[in-house]
């Protein structure tokens, strides 16, 4: 073979173009292997390959009949092919002066026929070759030559698509991290706001229960309204964080629909301007009791009606609910909120449901609000498998409507027996809390209930007091110095072997926190700032002997039952398979994550998703998607670490429920 080692004039740019694709030393790929097989078949040859040529070697991305991954560049045939703009075809190497004495012609691979097409990038750089090689002389016909050129273009297209997908994945990850950073910031900021807000609202409520003159009462009510408005904003921010992470669930409990609607009406009618007629029309055929999420319906209606009243200064605001369909098991109800207010410009109708967006830039200045309400309403309705509709004309008013489906409930639902504070007796309660204002507030509230209260500044003090005294209940702040609420609860449950009821109290309402509280052994969860009625209800719940301590995950078997096609054993087999595989795979995933084994994490996360999807564990599947994406990019962040923790808790809880079944 000639000792000539030709180098393209644009070698520096050519190598830069090659490296841009990040293809060298990558794992086998079906798309490239299929192209190589196609070349072998079209040309009828035993040897074919797709290769890329860097500074010193020819590296085979895919090959048939070669058996090695690379050869030195200076002994390759293809170093000449990349010098050309079109196919090189050597019908008989014995008759070619350049190759007739080459070791791979006289021996080695015994190359007698060679056809090579340069792999040319869209910007004109030959970065590699696609070749057909035979041990006998051969001549390609025009169709074979055209086909070989087409396959070469296909290979370049694959590289372009692959590169663009990687770039898109990276951009998507950057966008997701930006959203995560923003939501983490919002959640952390809400915690900082909630801590002082807890004291403001709590002490204001206590002050309102004392003897006040008319002016003082007016001032206190103004402070209460301001505190409630601020709390609504904070709760909106937290709900956005929960919705995005897939951790906001829709409850399914019996509730009195008519009472709920009348309560919302009575709550909001005080906000109506004097010139506005505020009406509530309920279908005479509408059910009293249904099964669904009362709290989320309240939230949707308060947002929509609140907006209608805010933007309507004369005319009327009408809320109507009509039954549009009834089946054996369900009611379908159409909810409508209609007003004669300022209306929405037609070009803004599609954007009003976006975050922090209002119909006009001046709206916030004139009417107040964050622009979060409609975004949350839209997502809450979509979580209940429905859509919100809007009709509006600027200056003439708007109508928002949606249809929700509720399960039927028994006409008479036994009311849960409430326990008054007198029936609870003189409870002795331990509060673990490091904030002085919150200590003072809790002491006033608890004593107002008629209970005794001891205070510990941190978890260690709490453990010491628990070891010396008998307490009926512990109120546990989660964020304390020395020992936080989680560590303290674990010690109480595991070391002290105590089953004293523990209620978590925190201003840090991050996604996954409630589940973690229940996992370590807490019995209830009260977010700050708390309402006295909410805290008392939580105390009653955990002190009730028949109370179901701890909220349980609801597992949806609808997909599983659909797959079963009536087979009674199928569900059991699938549950057994889940219990056998998923806990061990979760442990392997956690171990691989600790070792930063990105390939193993990616493979396990991808495989586990299908199993979790069968059991409709959407929040856990979302965690796995984030983990898989970060593994694909070869970089783990605090986001994936957080998802690993949430996944661990969720799998443990799911396994426990499935074992009980």
XYZ file of C-alpha atoms in Angstrom:
661
model
C 0.000 0.000 0.000
C 1.157 3.532 -0.680
C 2.670 5.347 2.286
C 0.770 8.434 1.234
C -1.407 9.754 4.059
C -3.657 12.398 2.511
C -5.100 15.069 4.824
C -8.102 17.188 3.737
C -7.414 20.921 3.474
C -10.231 21.594 5.953
C -9.024 18.918 8.421
C -9.340 21.169 11.505
C -12.928 22.153 10.642
C -13.722 18.539 9.596
C -12.646 17.202 13.008
C -14.653 19.927 14.747
C -17.731 18.898 12.719
C -17.185 15.236 13.681
C -16.847 16.043 17.388
C -20.010 18.121 17.264
C -22.029 14.910 16.814
C -20.536 13.179 19.909
C -20.752 9.871 18.027
C -17.256 8.439 18.655
C -17.047 5.507 21.102
C -20.814 5.397 21.621
C -22.788 2.189 22.185
C -24.345 0.179 19.316
C -27.459 1.673 17.771
C -30.205 -0.220 15.905
C -30.647 2.552 13.332
C -26.994 2.332 12.233
C -26.921 -1.478 12.419
C -29.998 -1.650 10.188
C -28.353 0.679 7.657
C -25.249 -1.543 7.560
C -27.375 -4.655 7.004
C -29.190 -2.841 4.215
C -25.882 -1.987 2.467
C -24.751 -5.617 2.732
C -28.062 -6.802 1.268
C -28.310 -4.224 -1.548
C -24.727 -4.724 -2.715
C -24.639 -8.477 -2.025
C -21.379 -8.268 -0.023
C -20.162 -10.104 3.117
C -18.453 -6.992 4.573
C -20.079 -3.603 5.200
C -19.547 -0.821 7.683
C -20.357 2.698 8.828
C -17.228 4.388 10.162
C -15.957 7.754 11.349
C -12.394 9.006 10.939
C -10.743 11.164 13.601
C -7.106 12.330 13.912
C -5.590 8.858 14.174
C -8.130 6.110 13.599
C -11.070 4.775 11.676
C -13.748 3.883 14.254
C -16.602 1.566 13.257
C -20.014 2.629 14.537
C -21.517 -0.438 12.874
C -19.937 -3.312 10.960
C -20.566 -6.718 9.374
C -17.695 -9.108 8.669
C -14.891 -7.021 10.255
C -14.904 -8.012 13.943
C -12.887 -5.072 15.304
C -14.014 -1.670 16.615
C -11.264 0.443 15.055
C -8.127 0.432 12.865
C -5.305 2.984 12.493
C -6.231 5.735 10.031
C -2.974 5.354 8.061
C -3.791 1.755 7.000
C -7.453 2.386 6.068
C -8.894 2.547 2.558
C -11.340 5.195 3.740
C -8.692 7.869 4.332
C -8.876 8.330 0.551
C -12.698 8.240 0.425
C -13.037 11.245 2.742
C -10.933 13.234 0.267
C -13.658 12.834 -2.396
C -17.091 14.373 -2.929
C -18.645 11.230 -4.425
C -18.460 7.451 -4.267
C -15.190 5.590 -4.831
C -15.669 2.176 -6.471
C -12.705 -0.201 -6.998
C -13.969 -3.204 -8.958
C -10.718 -5.188 -8.675
C -8.050 -4.135 -6.138
C -5.485 -6.396 -7.903
C -5.630 -3.992 -10.842
C -5.390 -0.813 -8.721
C -1.857 0.583 -8.328
C -2.710 2.171 -4.961
C -4.106 -0.952 -3.324
C -2.728 -4.019 -5.132
C 0.090 -4.529 -2.596
C -1.963 -3.609 0.486
C -1.768 -6.270 3.274
C -5.573 -6.399 3.423
C -5.660 -7.138 -0.298
C -2.907 -9.750 -0.422
C -4.003 -11.201 2.944
C -5.972 -10.004 5.989
C -9.542 -9.307 4.883
C -8.622 -10.266 1.280
C -10.331 -7.191 -0.111
C -10.973 -7.607 -3.859
C -13.881 -5.183 -4.240
C -14.368 -1.843 -2.432
C -17.121 0.787 -2.709
C -17.130 3.729 -0.299
C -19.373 6.786 0.009
C -18.246 9.756 2.125
C -20.602 10.740 4.951
C -20.964 14.453 4.274
C -22.489 16.820 6.857
C -25.017 19.481 5.790
C -22.193 22.061 5.957
C -19.963 20.006 3.620
C -17.472 18.122 5.844
C -16.640 14.446 5.178
C -16.580 12.952 8.684
C -16.712 9.254 7.788
C -17.717 6.618 5.266
C -20.253 3.944 4.470
C -18.673 1.012 2.621
C -19.405 -2.268 0.841
C -16.506 -4.790 0.553
C -16.209 -8.217 -1.079
C -13.601 -10.976 -1.557
C -14.400 -11.216 -5.286
C -14.463 -8.705 -8.103
C -17.762 -6.885 -8.477
C -19.399 -4.024 -10.340
C -22.362 -2.150 -8.872
C -25.222 -1.189 -11.138
C -26.755 2.303 -11.148
C -29.559 1.336 -8.717
C -27.069 -0.062 -6.211
C -24.913 3.072 -6.410
C -27.976 5.306 -5.908
C -29.139 3.170 -2.989
C -25.709 3.383 -1.332
C -25.747 7.191 -1.652
C -29.282 7.338 -0.215
C -28.259 5.205 2.798
C -25.292 7.548 3.351
C -27.676 10.523 3.472
C -29.909 8.565 5.840
C -26.963 8.017 8.204
C -26.220 11.763 8.263
C -29.915 12.467 8.882
C -29.818 10.057 11.846
C -26.844 11.953 13.261
C -28.632 15.278 12.810
C -31.825 14.002 14.489
C -29.826 12.438 17.318
C -27.914 15.678 17.914
C -31.057 17.799 17.825
C -32.806 15.433 20.269
C -29.879 15.696 22.676
C -29.950 19.483 22.363
C -33.718 19.520 22.907
C -33.378 17.246 25.941
C -30.720 19.545 27.365
C -32.877 22.620 26.733
C -35.875 20.857 28.243
C -33.835 20.001 31.303
C -32.678 23.593 31.638
C -36.311 24.750 31.402
C -37.439 22.136 33.947
C -34.669 23.149 36.322
C -35.704 26.763 35.946
C -39.279 25.826 36.846
C -38.038 23.683 39.750
C -35.800 26.500 40.998
C -38.669 28.951 40.759
C -41.102 26.621 42.538
C -38.535 25.813 45.228
C -37.968 29.524 45.692
C -41.713 30.165 45.894
C -42.225 27.316 48.355
C -39.342 28.464 50.551
C -40.510 32.060 50.405
C -44.016 30.946 51.379
C -42.478 29.253 54.424
C -40.771 32.479 55.445
C -44.065 34.349 54.981
C -46.148 31.730 56.797
C -44.118 31.820 60.020
C -44.919 35.459 60.923
C -48.341 35.175 59.254
C -49.172 32.318 61.619
C -48.657 34.640 64.583
C -50.525 37.571 62.974
C -53.635 35.541 62.108
C -53.572 33.534 65.324
C -53.285 36.478 67.699
C -55.826 38.450 65.655
C -58.328 35.588 66.054
C -57.665 35.502 69.791
C -58.030 39.276 70.047
C -61.330 39.123 68.160
C -62.692 36.838 70.911
C -62.150 39.509 73.590
C -64.356 42.494 74.538
C -63.850 45.219 71.906
C -65.531 48.534 71.146
C -66.917 49.226 67.668
C -63.786 50.982 66.341
C -61.474 48.265 67.652
C -63.720 45.583 66.163
C -63.548 47.362 62.786
C -59.735 47.504 62.931
C -59.448 43.842 63.913
C -61.750 42.762 61.081
C -59.615 44.761 58.624
C -56.475 42.994 59.863
C -58.232 39.612 59.577
C -59.277 40.321 55.982
C -55.729 41.395 55.073
C -54.296 38.265 56.718
C -56.778 36.007 54.905
C -55.939 37.630 51.551
C -52.222 37.139 52.129
C -52.834 33.524 53.122
C -54.798 32.946 49.895
C -51.812 34.158 47.855
C -49.409 31.884 49.768
C -51.737 28.888 49.350
C -52.055 29.582 45.605
C -48.257 29.447 45.280
C -48.079 26.137 47.167
C -50.889 24.605 45.116
C -49.026 25.461 41.900
C -45.941 23.672 43.214
C -47.991 20.592 44.146
C -49.891 20.478 40.846
C -46.703 20.664 38.760
C -44.992 17.869 40.674
C -48.054 15.609 40.397
C -48.508 15.512 44.159
C -51.842 17.292 44.383
C -54.550 14.629 44.542
C -58.325 14.843 44.278
C -60.095 13.425 47.325
C -63.229 11.316 47.135
C -65.418 11.767 50.209
C -69.189 12.197 50.723
C -70.292 15.804 51.152
C -73.476 17.854 51.034
C -73.319 19.671 47.700
C -76.211 22.068 48.337
C -74.824 23.111 51.721
C -71.387 23.636 50.175
C -72.771 25.888 47.444
C -74.859 27.906 49.893
C -71.845 28.261 52.187
C -69.725 29.654 49.328
C -72.572 32.026 48.402
C -72.963 33.323 51.959
C -69.189 33.666 52.325
C -68.819 35.811 49.186
C -72.012 37.880 49.122
C -70.429 40.399 51.503
C -67.930 41.195 48.701
C -70.652 42.187 46.221
C -70.970 45.919 45.454
C -74.263 47.522 46.522
C -75.306 47.995 42.893
C -74.719 44.309 42.048
C -77.385 41.620 42.367
C -75.707 38.378 43.446
C -77.755 35.227 42.760
C -77.388 31.492 43.323
C -79.639 29.232 41.223
C -79.657 25.509 42.003
C -81.388 22.914 39.816
C -84.432 21.551 41.638
C -83.368 18.070 40.506
C -79.839 18.462 41.891
C -78.662 15.873 44.479
C -77.993 16.823 48.100
C -75.168 14.357 48.727
C -72.370 13.415 46.329
C -68.910 11.824 46.598
C -65.986 13.983 45.490
C -63.554 16.680 46.596
C -65.457 19.362 48.489
C -62.353 21.439 49.234
C -61.290 21.716 45.586
C -64.826 22.623 44.472
C -64.791 25.372 47.123
C -61.439 26.591 45.814
C -62.626 26.671 42.184
C -65.861 28.512 42.971
C -64.295 31.004 45.393
C -61.780 31.954 42.694
C -64.332 32.270 39.875
C -67.038 34.002 41.921
C -64.464 36.220 43.629
C -63.240 37.381 40.208
C -66.800 37.978 38.962
C -67.644 40.114 42.016
C -64.323 41.976 41.819
C -64.818 42.977 38.172
C -68.567 43.744 38.318
C -69.603 47.166 39.665
C -73.244 47.131 38.549
C -75.642 44.606 37.065
C -75.570 41.042 38.358
C -73.410 38.028 39.133
C -75.198 34.691 38.787
C -73.975 31.301 39.936
C -75.992 28.380 38.590
C -75.658 24.626 38.953
C -77.618 22.250 36.736
C -77.748 18.469 36.533
C -77.139 17.544 32.892
C -76.784 13.757 33.137
C -77.436 10.949 35.598
C -76.278 7.340 35.370
C -76.571 4.452 37.782
C -73.437 5.548 39.627
C -72.741 9.198 38.722
C -74.164 12.693 38.361
C -72.799 15.142 35.806
C -73.292 18.744 36.923
C -72.702 21.955 34.972
C -71.413 24.859 37.053
C -71.666 28.393 35.645
C -70.470 31.755 36.962
C -71.861 34.614 34.853
C -71.400 38.355 35.337
C -72.087 41.690 33.657
C -68.659 43.094 34.520
C -65.786 44.573 32.534
C -65.378 41.499 30.314
C -62.242 40.186 28.629
C -60.832 41.318 25.250
C -61.123 38.584 22.621
C -57.364 38.481 22.010
C -56.775 37.805 25.725
C -59.175 34.871 26.136
C -56.485 32.256 25.451
C -53.939 33.755 27.848
C -56.004 34.463 30.980
C -55.393 30.938 32.299
C -51.616 31.361 32.192
C -49.637 31.980 35.368
C -49.209 35.538 36.632
C -51.281 36.724 33.651
C -54.281 39.036 33.686
C -56.354 40.425 30.847
C -54.754 43.854 31.109
C -51.501 45.022 32.650
C -53.459 47.632 34.601
C -55.751 45.003 36.146
C -53.435 44.229 39.053
C -53.064 47.903 39.905
C -56.814 48.571 39.731
C -58.214 45.398 41.240
C -55.347 43.556 42.952
C -54.534 39.855 42.688
C -51.609 37.705 41.619
C -52.851 36.270 38.341
C -52.545 32.755 39.820
C -56.232 32.044 40.505
C -57.449 31.114 37.008
C -54.348 29.016 36.335
C -55.057 26.968 39.466
C -58.784 26.740 38.637
C -57.969 25.388 35.168
C -55.572 22.768 36.525
C -57.914 21.694 39.353
C -60.729 21.166 36.843
C -58.404 19.243 34.504
C -57.305 17.031 37.417
C -60.987 16.052 37.672
C -60.982 15.089 33.951
C -62.900 18.122 32.725
C -62.291 21.460 30.993
C -63.200 25.050 31.757
C -65.019 27.089 29.118
C -65.128 30.879 28.899
C -67.341 33.260 26.941
C -66.787 36.979 27.205
C -67.323 40.333 25.501
C -65.366 43.362 26.538
C -67.572 45.761 28.508
C -70.507 43.326 28.605
C -69.409 40.562 30.983
C -68.115 37.004 31.107
C -69.279 33.451 31.770
C -67.040 30.675 33.059
C -68.473 27.153 33.033
C -67.352 23.574 33.598
C -68.874 20.123 34.046
C -67.847 17.856 36.922
C -68.845 14.253 37.471
C -69.538 13.085 41.022
C -70.242 9.598 42.310
C -73.615 9.022 43.921
C -73.778 8.883 47.709
C -76.402 7.355 49.962
C -79.256 9.723 50.636
C -78.424 9.562 54.326
C -74.785 9.585 55.260
C -74.017 9.054 58.895
C -72.339 12.165 60.172
C -68.999 11.642 61.864
C -69.378 11.915 65.594
C -67.715 15.107 66.737
C -65.982 15.300 70.063
C -66.282 18.562 71.939
C -63.325 19.796 73.934
C -65.253 18.968 77.111
C -65.568 15.339 76.010
C -61.810 15.205 75.444
C -61.220 16.144 79.061
C -58.218 18.057 80.335
C -55.589 16.935 77.836
C -51.928 17.422 78.640
C -50.111 18.480 75.474
C -46.413 18.895 74.663
C -45.446 21.505 72.062
C -42.046 21.189 70.350
C -41.478 24.633 68.794
C -38.475 26.982 68.650
C -40.216 30.193 67.505
C -41.173 32.361 70.510
C -44.165 34.000 68.799
C -45.542 30.619 67.737
C -44.994 29.258 71.270
C -47.014 32.112 72.723
C -49.759 31.727 70.122
C -50.055 27.954 70.589
C -50.149 28.368 74.370
C -53.012 30.867 74.149
C -54.954 28.721 71.660
C -54.461 25.421 73.533
C -55.355 26.974 76.881
C -58.414 28.480 75.191
C -59.405 24.892 74.274
C -59.155 24.033 77.964
C -55.983 21.917 77.731
C -52.614 22.090 79.508
C -49.463 22.839 77.506
C -45.738 22.322 78.108
C -43.215 23.784 75.674
C -39.895 22.367 74.437
C -37.497 24.624 72.492
C -36.211 21.728 70.354
C -36.487 17.985 69.775
C -34.004 16.992 72.485
C -35.883 19.004 75.112
C -39.102 17.404 73.883
C -37.669 13.890 74.297
C -36.465 14.772 77.804
C -39.918 16.080 78.830
C -41.606 13.010 77.301
C -39.358 10.703 79.317
C -40.303 12.482 82.571
C -44.016 13.237 82.062
C -47.115 11.632 80.625
C -48.602 13.534 77.675
C -51.809 12.827 75.763
C -50.549 14.494 72.572
C -47.487 16.099 70.960
C -47.614 19.120 68.630
C -44.419 18.854 66.570
C -42.810 21.643 64.546
C -40.724 20.134 61.732
C -37.907 22.682 61.568
C -36.076 23.016 64.875
C -32.421 23.212 65.904
C -30.473 20.250 67.408
C -33.185 17.664 66.544
C -35.825 18.498 63.950
C -39.386 17.169 63.971
C -38.587 14.134 61.811
C -35.610 13.028 63.921
C -37.550 13.592 67.139
C -40.543 11.563 65.923
C -38.300 8.695 64.769
C -36.661 8.638 68.222
C -40.052 8.663 70.002
C -41.343 5.799 67.847
C -38.203 3.647 67.531
C -36.181 4.262 70.698
C -38.836 5.227 73.260
C -41.371 2.811 71.703
C -44.081 5.386 72.430
C -47.342 5.562 70.476
C -48.333 9.005 71.791
C -50.291 10.819 69.029
C -48.100 13.354 67.173
C -49.451 16.200 65.017
C -46.997 17.811 62.597
C -47.170 21.607 62.474
C -45.132 23.426 59.854
C -45.017 26.503 57.666
C -42.877 24.635 55.122
C -45.555 22.965 52.985
C -43.278 21.473 50.341
C -44.413 18.715 47.991
C -43.997 15.266 49.544
C -43.691 16.601 53.089
C -47.032 15.260 54.371
C -46.207 11.773 53.088
C -42.831 11.920 54.821
C -44.540 12.965 58.080
C -46.823 9.938 58.010
C -43.922 7.662 57.099
C -41.872 8.572 60.184
C -44.881 7.941 62.407
C -46.831 11.184 62.782
C -50.611 10.927 62.996
C -51.822 14.202 61.480
C -50.574 17.300 59.710
C -51.609 20.931 60.295
C -50.034 23.596 58.038
C -49.258 27.024 59.458
C -50.820 29.470 59.757
C -53.443 27.246 61.365
C -57.034 28.046 62.129
C -58.133 27.216 65.659
C -60.953 25.040 64.300
C -58.512 23.110 62.069
C -56.131 22.431 64.956
C -58.968 21.371 67.255
C -60.324 19.048 64.559
C -56.871 17.452 64.171
C -56.641 16.972 67.953
C -60.104 15.396 68.024
C -59.185 13.118 65.125
C -55.988 11.712 66.640
C -57.591 11.370 70.085
C -60.550 9.439 68.667
C -59.928 5.704 69.148
C -61.592 4.772 65.865
C -59.878 7.505 63.860
C -57.832 6.409 60.875
C -54.490 7.882 61.848
C -52.543 8.922 58.817
C -53.789 9.619 55.338
C -53.476 6.640 53.019
C -52.557 6.622 49.391
C -55.404 5.634 47.070
C -54.396 3.054 44.451
C -56.390 3.102 41.231
C -56.865 -0.442 39.857
C -58.918 0.607 36.801
C -56.154 -0.073 34.240
C -55.267 -3.360 35.947
C -58.909 -4.511 35.910
C -59.219 -3.536 32.257
C -56.139 -5.629 31.431
C -57.531 -8.559 33.438
C -60.464 -9.023 31.008
C -62.488 -10.670 33.764
C -59.740 -12.966 35.067
C -60.048 -13.062 38.901
C -56.443 -14.228 39.388
C -54.829 -11.608 37.161
C -54.992 -8.766 39.694
C -53.428 -10.960 42.398
C -50.644 -12.101 40.043
C -49.823 -8.517 39.096
C -49.818 -7.374 42.742
C -47.536 -10.277 43.687
C -45.231 -9.378 40.796
C -45.159 -5.724 41.926
C -44.342 -6.726 45.512
C -41.613 -9.072 44.293
C -39.900 -6.678 41.845
C -40.457 -3.036 42.753
C -39.014 -2.855 46.313
C -35.772 -4.541 45.199
C -35.574 -2.369 42.065
C -36.102 0.725 44.227
C -33.224 -0.350 46.478
C -31.019 -0.955 43.408
C -31.998 2.461 42.043
C -31.060 4.186 45.314
C -27.728 2.353 45.431
C -26.923 3.218 41.802
C -27.889 6.839 42.491
C -25.486 6.992 45.458
C -22.721 5.559 43.243
C -23.609 7.996 40.407
C -24.062 5.033 38.068
C -26.034 6.968 35.461
C -26.580 4.065 33.033
C -28.022 1.759 35.720
C -30.233 4.529 37.133
C -31.542 5.345 33.650
C -32.313 1.684 32.888
C -34.008 0.988 36.254
C -36.069 4.201 36.209
C -37.276 3.473 32.669
C -38.209 -0.131 33.493
C -39.993 0.763 36.737
C -42.237 3.378 35.115
C -44.333 0.845 33.224
C -45.029 -1.137 36.417
C -46.051 1.996 38.316
C -48.244 3.166 35.429
C -50.294 -0.041 35.655
C -51.199 0.903 39.252
C -51.850 4.580 38.253
C -49.094 5.848 40.592
C -48.732 9.014 38.526
C -46.827 11.066 41.122
C -44.207 8.326 41.499
C -43.954 7.872 37.717
C -43.272 11.623 37.430
C -40.449 11.202 39.951
C -38.948 8.403 37.843
C -39.197 10.533 34.676
C -37.160 13.303 36.296
C -34.591 10.789 37.593
C -34.326 9.114 34.145
C -33.853 12.458 32.381
C -31.057 13.535 34.722
C -29.394 10.117 34.337
C -29.553 10.523 30.535
C -27.757 13.850 30.838
C -25.142 12.269 33.114
C -25.704 14.708 35.954
C -27.723 14.338 39.166
C -28.977 17.442 40.973
C -30.809 18.165 44.218
C -34.038 17.752 42.239
C -33.388 14.072 41.504
C -32.244 13.533 45.112
C -35.579 14.950 46.275
C -37.458 12.698 43.821
C -35.534 9.638 45.109
C -36.728 10.408 48.659
C -40.346 10.926 47.568
C -40.198 7.714 45.498
C -38.843 5.750 48.474
C -41.680 6.939 50.744
C -44.327 6.356 48.068
C -43.157 2.817 47.250
C -43.045 1.878 50.950
C -46.599 3.118 51.454
C -47.856 1.390 48.279
C -46.222 -1.913 49.257
C -47.835 -1.724 52.708
C -51.296 -1.155 51.205
C -50.888 -3.912 48.601
C -49.715 -6.400 51.243
C -52.840 -5.686 53.295
C -54.928 -6.528 50.219
